[in-house]
Amino acid sequence: MNHCLWLIRREFWENRAIWITPLVVLGALLLLLLGGKVQFGPIGGMDNGTPLGAIPADQQEQLLLLVYAGISLMMFLVMGVVACFYALDSLYSDRRDRSVLFWKSLPLSDADTVFAKFAVGAGVIPLVSFAGAVLAQLLVAAGGSIRLALAGGSAGILWQPGVLGSATGLGLLWTITAMLWYAPVVAYLMLASAWARRGPFLWAVLPPLAVAIR
């Protein structure tokens, strides 16, 4: 178990995109907030000039839940791309730079290494996505509250416990779904990464494409 944890740490050290990508998304979101580019928009038949506080309470909750769900979906989609490229490069890169020879010299089995990489692709990355989604929701809530307060509105609208709780629950459901959905995809991409001598992306894409065309 301790070996597996150290191997997972190794994947974080060697694949910085796993934790840098959510930070980049959060930074971009912060810039959009500071630039006033993030709008909560109208709901139903209301026009763009309708203040959020003037929308009925039930529609406020629907609108905010849509906003928070959209933020979570963006984070999960971005991290899904990261997971795919991570799985494609996971075993191929070890052979390409010959670092596999160093790891083989340690008291670690090939099964431990493969399991750790699979656990990162199918489990850890969805968990990082969930954490990034929650942070993004809180960032938007904080930024939106400041803008509402400066405009003379009620800053507490964006912090409704029911909405934030529902958004967090939805993100947790997506995390579980992503783990189940990514597992066979990550396994297949890792197989292509282990099999291909060069161009693992083509080895992963061409067989399903050939079957589809057939």
Coordinates of N, CA, C and O in Angstrom, one line a residue, residues 29-174:
L29 N -10.7 31.8 -14.9 CA -12.0 32.2 -14.3 C -11.9 33.4 -13.5 O -12.7 34.3 -13.6
L30 N -10.8 33.5 -12.7 CA -10.6 34.7 -11.9 C -10.4 36.0 -12.8 O -10.9 37.0 -12.5
L31 N -9.6 35.8 -13.9 CA -9.5 36.9 -14.8 C -10.8 37.4 -15.4 O -11.0 38.6 -15.6
L32 N -11.6 36.4 -15.8 CA -12.9 36.7 -16.4 C -13.8 37.4 -15.3 O -14.5 38.3 -15.7
L33 N -13.7 37.0 -14.1 CA -14.5 37.7 -13.0 C -14.0 39.1 -12.9 O -14.8 40.0 -12.8
L34 N -12.7 39.3 -12.8 CA -12.2 40.6 -12.6 C -12.5 41.5 -13.8 O -12.7 42.7 -13.7
G35 N -12.6 40.9 -15.0 CA -12.9 41.7 -16.2 C -14.4 41.9 -16.4 O -14.8 42.5 -17.4
G36 N -15.2 41.3 -15.5 CA -16.6 41.4 -15.7 C -17.2 40.6 -16.8 O -18.3 40.9 -17.3
K37 N -16.5 39.6 -17.2 CA -17.0 38.8 -18.4 C -17.9 37.6 -18.0 O -18.5 37.0 -18.8
V38 N -17.9 37.3 -16.7 CA -18.8 36.2 -16.2 C -20.2 36.8 -15.9 O -20.3 37.6 -14.9
Q39 N -21.2 36.4 -16.6 CA -22.5 37.0 -16.4 C -23.5 35.8 -16.0 O -23.3 34.7 -16.5
F40 N -24.3 36.1 -15.1 CA -25.3 35.1 -14.7 C -26.5 35.1 -15.7 O -27.2 34.1 -15.7
G41 N -26.6 36.1 -16.4 CA -27.6 36.1 -17.5 C -29.0 36.0 -17.1 O -29.4 35.9 -15.9
P42 N -30.0 36.1 -18.1 CA -31.4 36.1 -17.7 C -31.8 34.6 -17.6 O -31.1 33.7 -18.0
I43 N -33.0 34.5 -17.2 CA -33.6 33.1 -17.1 C -35.1 33.3 -17.6 O -35.7 34.3 -17.3
G44 N -35.6 32.3 -18.2 CA -37.0 32.5 -18.7 C -37.1 33.5 -19.8 O -36.3 33.6 -20.7
G45 N -38.1 34.4 -19.7 CA -38.3 35.5 -20.7 C -37.7 36.8 -20.2 O -38.1 37.8 -20.8
M46 N -36.9 36.9 -19.2 CA -36.4 38.1 -18.7 C -35.3 38.6 -19.6 O -34.5 37.9 -20.1
D47 N -35.1 40.0 -19.7 CA -34.1 40.5 -20.5 C -32.8 40.6 -19.7 O -32.7 40.4 -18.5
N48 N -31.7 41.1 -20.4 CA -30.4 41.1 -19.8 C -30.3 42.2 -18.8 O -29.3 42.1 -18.0
G49 N -31.2 43.1 -18.7 CA -31.1 44.2 -17.7 C -31.7 43.8 -16.4 O -31.7 44.6 -15.5
T50 N -32.3 42.7 -16.3 CA -33.0 42.3 -15.1 C -32.0 41.9 -14.0 O -31.2 41.0 -14.2
P51 N -32.0 42.6 -12.9 CA -31.0 42.3 -11.8 C -31.3 40.9 -11.2 O -32.5 40.5 -11.2
L52 N -30.3 40.3 -10.7 CA -30.5 38.9 -10.2 C -31.5 38.9 -9.0 O -32.3 38.0 -8.8
G53 N -31.4 40.0 -8.2 CA -32.3 40.1 -7.0 C -33.7 40.2 -7.4 O -34.6 40.0 -6.5
A54 N -34.0 40.7 -8.6 CA -35.4 40.9 -9.0 C -36.1 39.6 -9.5 O -37.3 39.6 -9.7
I55 N -35.2 38.6 -9.7 CA -35.8 37.3 -10.2 C -36.4 36.5 -9.1 O -35.9 36.5 -8.0
P56 N -37.6 35.9 -9.3 CA -38.2 35.1 -8.2 C -37.2 34.1 -7.6 O -36.3 33.6 -8.3
A57 N -37.5 33.8 -6.4 CA -36.5 32.9 -5.6 C -36.3 31.6 -6.3 O -35.2 31.1 -6.3
D58 N -37.4 30.9 -6.8 CA -37.3 29.6 -7.4 C -36.4 29.7 -8.6 O -35.6 28.8 -8.9
Q59 N -36.6 30.8 -9.4 CA -35.9 30.9 -10.6 C -34.4 31.3 -10.3 O -33.5 30.9 -11.1
Q60 N -34.2 32.0 -9.2 CA -32.8 32.3 -8.8 C -32.1 31.0 -8.6 O -30.9 30.8 -9.0
E61 N -32.7 30.1 -7.8 CA -32.1 28.8 -7.5 C -31.8 28.0 -8.8 O -30.7 27.4 -8.9
Q62 N -32.7 28.0 -9.7 CA -32.5 27.3 -11.0 C -31.3 27.9 -11.8 O -30.4 27.2 -12.3
L63 N -31.3 29.2 -11.8 CA -30.2 29.9 -12.6 C -28.9 29.7 -11.9 O -27.9 29.3 -12.6
L64 N -28.8 29.8 -10.6 CA -27.5 29.6 -9.9 C -27.0 28.2 -10.1 O -25.8 27.9 -10.2
L65 N -28.0 27.2 -10.0 CA -27.6 25.8 -10.1 C -27.0 25.6 -11.5 O -26.1 24.8 -11.7
L66 N -27.7 26.2 -12.5 CA -27.2 26.0 -13.9 C -25.8 26.6 -14.0 O -24.9 26.0 -14.7
V67 N -25.5 27.8 -13.4 CA -24.2 28.4 -13.5 C -23.2 27.5 -12.8 O -22.1 27.2 -13.4
Y68 N -23.5 27.0 -11.6 CA -22.5 26.2 -10.9 C -22.3 24.9 -11.6 O -21.2 24.3 -11.6
A69 N -23.4 24.3 -12.1 CA -23.2 23.0 -12.8 C -22.4 23.2 -14.1 O -21.6 22.4 -14.5
G70 N -22.6 24.4 -14.8 CA -21.8 24.6 -16.0 C -20.3 24.8 -15.7 O -19.4 24.3 -16.4
I71 N -20.0 25.4 -14.5 CA -18.6 25.5 -14.1 C -18.0 24.2 -13.8 O -16.9 23.9 -14.2
S72 N -18.8 23.3 -13.1 CA -18.3 22.0 -12.8 C -18.1 21.2 -14.1 O -17.0 20.5 -14.2
L73 N -19.0 21.3 -15.0 CA -18.9 20.5 -16.3 C -17.6 21.0 -17.0 O -16.9 20.1 -17.6
M74 N -17.4 22.3 -17.0 CA -16.2 22.8 -17.7 C -14.9 22.2 -17.1 O -14.0 21.7 -17.8
M75 N -14.8 22.1 -15.8 CA -13.7 21.5 -15.1 C -13.5 20.1 -15.4 O -12.4 19.6 -15.7
F76 N -14.6 19.3 -15.4 CA -14.6 17.9 -15.7 C -14.2 17.6 -17.1 O -13.5 16.6 -17.4
L77 N -14.7 18.4 -18.1 CA -14.3 18.2 -19.5 C -12.8 18.4 -19.7 O -12.2 17.7 -20.4
V78 N -12.3 19.5 -19.1 CA -10.9 19.8 -19.3 C -10.1 18.7 -18.7 O -9.1 18.3 -19.3
M79 N -10.4 18.3 -17.5 CA -9.6 17.2 -16.8 C -9.8 15.9 -17.5 O -8.9 15.0 -17.4
G80 N -10.9 15.7 -18.2 CA -11.1 14.5 -18.9 C -10.1 14.4 -20.1 O -9.6 13.3 -20.4
V81 N -9.8 15.5 -20.7 CA -8.8 15.6 -21.8 C -7.4 15.3 -21.2 O -6.6 14.5 -21.7
V82 N -7.2 15.9 -20.0 CA -5.9 15.6 -19.3 C -5.8 14.1 -19.0 O -4.7 13.5 -19.2
A83 N -6.8 13.5 -18.5 CA -6.8 12.0 -18.2 C -6.5 11.2 -19.4 O -5.7 10.2 -19.4
C84 N -7.1 11.5 -20.6 CA -6.9 10.8 -21.8 C -5.4 10.9 -22.2 O -4.8 9.8 -22.5
F85 N -4.9 12.1 -22.2 CA -3.5 12.2 -22.7 C -2.5 11.6 -21.7 O -1.4 11.1 -22.0
Y86 N -2.9 11.7 -20.4 CA -2.1 11.1 -19.3 C -2.0 9.6 -19.6 O -0.9 9.0 -19.5
A87 N -3.1 8.9 -19.8 CA -3.2 7.5 -20.0 C -2.4 7.1 -21.3 O -1.7 6.1 -21.3
L88 N -2.5 7.9 -22.3 CA -1.8 7.6 -23.6 C -0.3 7.6 -23.4 O 0.4 6.9 -24.0
D89 N 0.2 8.5 -22.5 CA 1.6 8.7 -22.4 C 2.2 8.0 -21.2 O 3.4 7.9 -21.0
S90 N 1.3 7.4 -20.4 CA 1.7 6.8 -19.1 C 2.8 5.8 -19.2 O 3.8 5.8 -18.5
L91 N 2.7 4.8 -20.1 CA 3.6 3.7 -20.2 C 4.6 4.0 -21.4 O 5.7 3.5 -21.3
Y92 N 4.1 4.7 -22.4 CA 5.0 5.0 -23.5 C 6.1 5.8 -23.1 O 7.3 5.6 -23.6
S93 N 5.9 6.9 -22.3 CA 7.0 7.8 -21.9 C 8.1 7.1 -21.1 O 9.2 7.4 -21.2
D94 N 7.7 6.1 -20.3 CA 8.7 5.4 -19.5 C 9.6 4.6 -20.4 O 10.8 4.5 -20.1
R95 N 9.1 4.1 -21.5 CA 10.0 3.4 -22.4 C 10.8 4.3 -23.3 O 12.0 4.1 -23.6
R96 N 10.2 5.5 -23.6 CA 10.9 6.4 -24.5 C 12.1 7.0 -23.9 O 13.1 7.2 -24.5
D97 N 11.9 7.5 -22.6 CA 13.1 8.1 -21.9 C 13.9 7.1 -21.1 O 14.8 7.5 -20.3
R98 N 13.5 5.8 -21.2 CA 14.2 4.7 -20.5 C 14.2 4.9 -18.9 O 15.0 4.3 -18.2
S99 N 13.3 5.7 -18.4 CA 13.1 5.7 -17.0 C 12.6 4.4 -16.4 O 12.7 4.2 -15.2
V100 N 12.0 3.6 -17.3 CA 11.5 2.3 -16.8 C 12.6 1.5 -16.2 O 12.4 0.6 -15.3
L101 N 13.8 1.6 -16.8 CA 15.0 0.9 -16.3 C 15.3 1.2 -14.8 O 15.7 0.4 -14.0
F102 N 15.2 2.5 -14.5 CA 15.4 3.0 -13.1 C 14.4 2.4 -12.2 O 14.7 1.9 -11.1
W103 N 13.1 2.4 -12.6 CA 12.0 1.9 -11.7 C 12.1 0.4 -11.6 O 11.7 -0.1 -10.5
K104 N 12.6 -0.3 -12.6 CA 12.7 -1.7 -12.5 C 13.9 -2.1 -11.5 O 13.9 -3.2 -11.0
S105 N 14.8 -1.2 -11.3 CA 15.9 -1.5 -10.3 C 15.4 -1.4 -8.9 O 16.1 -1.8 -8.0
L106 N 14.2 -0.8 -8.7 CA 13.7 -0.7 -7.3 C 12.8 -1.9 -7.0 O 12.4 -2.6 -7.9
P107 N 12.6 -2.1 -5.7 CA 11.8 -3.3 -5.3 C 10.3 -3.0 -5.6 O 9.5 -3.1 -4.6
L108 N 9.9 -2.8 -6.8 CA 8.6 -2.6 -7.2 C 8.2 -3.5 -8.4 O 9.0 -3.7 -9.3
S109 N 7.0 -4.1 -8.3 CA 6.6 -4.9 -9.4 C 6.0 -4.1 -10.5 O 5.5 -3.0 -10.3
D110 N 5.9 -4.7 -11.7 CA 5.3 -4.1 -12.8 C 3.8 -3.9 -12.5 O 3.2 -2.9 -13.0
A111 N 3.2 -4.8 -11.8 CA 1.8 -4.7 -11.5 C 1.5 -3.5 -10.6 O 0.5 -2.7 -10.8
D112 N 2.4 -3.2 -9.6 CA 2.3 -2.0 -8.8 C 2.3 -0.7 -9.6 O 1.6 0.2 -9.4
T113 N 3.3 -0.7 -10.6 CA 3.4 0.5 -11.4 C 2.2 0.7 -12.3 O 1.7 1.9 -12.3
V114 N 1.7 -0.3 -12.9 CA 0.6 -0.2 -13.8 C -0.7 0.2 -13.0 O -1.5 1.0 -13.4
F115 N -0.8 -0.5 -11.8 CA -2.0 -0.2 -11.0 C -2.0 1.3 -10.5 O -3.1 1.9 -10.5
A116 N -0.8 1.8 -10.1 CA -0.7 3.2 -9.7 C -1.1 4.1 -10.8 O -1.8 5.1 -10.6
K117 N -0.6 3.9 -12.0 CA -1.0 4.7 -13.2 C -2.5 4.7 -13.5 O -3.1 5.7 -13.8
F118 N -3.0 3.5 -13.4 CA -4.4 3.3 -13.7 C -5.3 4.0 -12.6 O -6.3 4.7 -12.9
A119 N -4.8 3.9 -11.3 CA -5.5 4.6 -10.2 C -5.5 6.1 -10.4 O -6.5 6.8 -10.1
V120 N -4.4 6.6 -10.9 CA -4.3 8.1 -11.1 C -5.3 8.5 -12.3 O -6.0 9.5 -12.1
G121 N -5.2 7.8 -13.4 CA -6.1 8.1 -14.5 C -7.5 8.0 -14.3 O -8.4 8.8 -14.7
A122 N -7.9 6.9 -13.6 CA -9.4 6.6 -13.4 C -9.9 7.1 -12.1 O -11.1 7.2 -12.0
G123 N -9.1 7.3 -11.1 CA -9.6 7.7 -9.8 C -9.1 9.1 -9.3 O -9.9 9.9 -8.9
V124 N -7.8 9.3 -9.3 CA -7.3 10.5 -8.8 C -7.7 11.8 -9.6 O -8.1 12.8 -9.0
I125 N -7.6 11.7 -10.9 CA -7.9 12.8 -11.7 C -9.4 13.2 -11.6 O -9.7 14.4 -11.5
P126 N -10.3 12.3 -11.6 CA -11.7 12.7 -11.2 C -11.8 13.4 -9.9 O -12.6 14.4 -9.8
L127 N -11.1 12.9 -8.9 CA -11.2 13.6 -7.6 C -10.6 15.0 -7.6 O -11.1 15.9 -7.0
V128 N -9.5 15.2 -8.4 CA -8.9 16.5 -8.6 C -9.9 17.4 -9.3 O -10.0 18.6 -9.0
S129 N -10.6 16.8 -10.3 CA -11.6 17.6 -11.0 C -12.7 18.1 -10.1 O -13.2 19.2 -10.2
F130 N -13.1 17.2 -9.1 CA -14.2 17.6 -8.2 C -13.7 18.7 -7.3 O -14.4 19.7 -7.0
A131 N -12.5 18.6 -6.8 CA -11.9 19.6 -5.9 C -11.8 20.9 -6.7 O -12.2 22.0 -6.2
G132 N -11.3 20.9 -7.9 CA -11.2 22.1 -8.7 C -12.6 22.7 -9.0 O -12.8 23.9 -9.0
A133 N -13.6 21.8 -9.3 CA -15.0 22.3 -9.5 C -15.5 23.1 -8.3 O -16.2 24.1 -8.4
V134 N -15.3 22.5 -7.1 CA -15.8 23.1 -5.9 C -15.1 24.5 -5.7 O -15.8 25.5 -5.3
L135 N -13.8 24.5 -5.9 CA -13.1 25.8 -5.7 C -13.6 26.8 -6.8 O -13.7 28.0 -6.4
A136 N -13.8 26.3 -8.0 CA -14.3 27.3 -9.0 C -15.7 27.8 -8.6 O -16.0 29.0 -8.8
Q137 N -16.6 27.0 -8.1 CA -17.9 27.5 -7.7 C -17.7 28.5 -6.6 O -18.4 29.5 -6.6
L138 N -16.9 28.2 -5.6 CA -16.7 29.2 -4.5 C -16.1 30.5 -5.0 O -16.4 31.6 -4.5
L139 N -15.2 30.4 -6.0 CA -14.5 31.6 -6.6 C -15.6 32.4 -7.3 O -15.6 33.6 -7.1
V140 N -16.4 31.8 -8.0 CA -17.5 32.5 -8.7 C -18.5 33.1 -7.7 O -18.9 34.3 -7.9
A141 N -18.8 32.4 -6.7 CA -19.7 32.9 -5.7 C -19.1 34.1 -5.0 O -19.8 35.1 -4.7
A142 N -17.8 34.0 -4.6 CA -17.1 35.2 -4.0 C -17.1 36.4 -4.9 O -17.4 37.5 -4.5
G143 N -16.6 36.1 -6.2 CA -16.5 37.2 -7.1 C -17.9 37.9 -7.4 O -18.0 39.1 -7.5
G144 N -18.9 37.0 -7.6 CA -20.2 37.5 -7.9 C -20.8 38.3 -6.7 O -21.5 39.3 -6.9
S145 N -20.5 37.8 -5.5 CA -21.0 38.5 -4.3 C -20.4 39.9 -4.2 O -21.1 40.9 -3.9
I146 N -19.1 40.1 -4.5 CA -18.4 41.4 -4.5 C -19.1 42.3 -5.5 O -19.4 43.5 -5.2
R147 N -19.3 41.8 -6.7 CA -19.9 42.6 -7.8 C -21.3 43.0 -7.4 O -21.7 44.2 -7.6
L148 N -22.1 42.1 -6.8 CA -23.4 42.4 -6.4 C -23.4 43.5 -5.3 O -24.3 44.4 -5.3
A149 N -22.5 43.3 -4.4 CA -22.4 44.3 -3.2 C -22.0 45.7 -3.8 O -22.6 46.7 -3.3
L150 N -21.1 45.7 -4.7 CA -20.7 47.0 -5.3 C -21.9 47.7 -6.1 O -21.9 48.9 -6.2
A151 N -22.7 46.8 -6.6 CA -23.9 47.3 -7.4 C -25.1 47.6 -6.5 O -26.1 48.0 -7.0
G152 N -24.9 47.4 -5.2 CA -26.0 47.7 -4.3 C -27.0 46.6 -4.1 O -28.1 46.7 -3.5
G153 N -26.6 45.4 -4.6 CA -27.5 44.2 -4.5 C -27.2 43.4 -3.2 O -26.4 43.8 -2.4
S154 N -27.9 42.3 -3.1 CA -27.7 41.4 -2.0 C -26.6 40.4 -2.3 O -26.7 39.5 -3.2
A155 N -25.5 40.5 -1.5 CA -24.3 39.6 -1.8 C -24.6 38.1 -1.4 O -23.9 37.2 -1.8
G156 N -25.6 37.9 -0.5 CA -25.9 36.6 0.0 C -26.6 35.7 -1.0 O -26.8 34.5 -0.7
I157 N -27.1 36.3 -2.1 CA -27.9 35.5 -3.0 C -27.1 34.3 -3.5 O -27.6 33.1 -3.7
L158 N -25.8 34.5 -3.8 CA -24.9 33.5 -4.4 C -24.5 32.4 -3.4 O -23.9 31.4 -3.8
W159 N -24.8 32.6 -2.1 CA -24.3 31.7 -1.1 C -25.5 30.9 -0.5 O -25.4 30.5 0.7
Q160 N -26.5 30.7 -1.3 CA -27.7 29.9 -0.8 C -27.2 28.5 -0.5 O -26.8 27.8 -1.4
P161 N -27.4 28.0 0.8 CA -26.9 26.7 1.1 C -27.5 25.6 0.3 O -26.8 24.6 -0.1
G162 N -28.8 25.7 -0.1 CA -29.4 24.7 -0.9 C -28.8 24.6 -2.2 O -28.6 23.5 -2.8
V163 N -28.5 25.7 -2.9 CA -27.9 25.7 -4.2 C -26.5 25.2 -4.2 O -26.1 24.3 -5.0
L164 N -25.7 25.7 -3.2 CA -24.3 25.2 -3.2 C -24.3 23.7 -2.8 O -23.4 23.0 -3.3
G165 N -25.2 23.3 -1.9 CA -25.2 21.9 -1.6 C -25.6 21.0 -2.8 O -25.0 19.9 -3.0
S166 N -26.6 21.5 -3.5 CA -27.0 20.7 -4.7 C -25.9 20.7 -5.8 O -25.7 19.6 -6.4
A167 N -25.2 21.8 -5.9 CA -24.1 21.8 -6.9 C -23.0 20.9 -6.5 O -22.4 20.2 -7.3
T168 N -22.7 20.9 -5.2 CA -21.6 20.0 -4.7 C -22.1 18.5 -4.8 O -21.2 17.7 -5.2
G169 N -23.3 18.2 -4.5 CA -23.8 16.9 -4.7 C -23.8 16.4 -6.2 O -23.4 15.3 -6.5
L170 N -24.1 17.4 -7.1 CA -24.0 17.1 -8.5 C -22.6 16.8 -8.9 O -22.3 15.9 -9.7
G171 N -21.7 17.6 -8.4 CA -20.3 17.4 -8.7 C -19.8 16.0 -8.2 O -19.0 15.3 -8.9
L172 N -20.2 15.6 -7.0 CA -19.9 14.3 -6.5 C -20.4 13.2 -7.3 O -19.7 12.2 -7.6
L173 N -21.7 13.4 -7.8 CA -22.2 12.4 -8.7 C -21.5 12.3 -10.0 O -21.2 11.1 -10.5
W174 N -21.1 13.4 -10.5 CA -20.2 13.4 -11.8 C -18.9 12.7 -11.5 O -18.3 12.1 -12.4

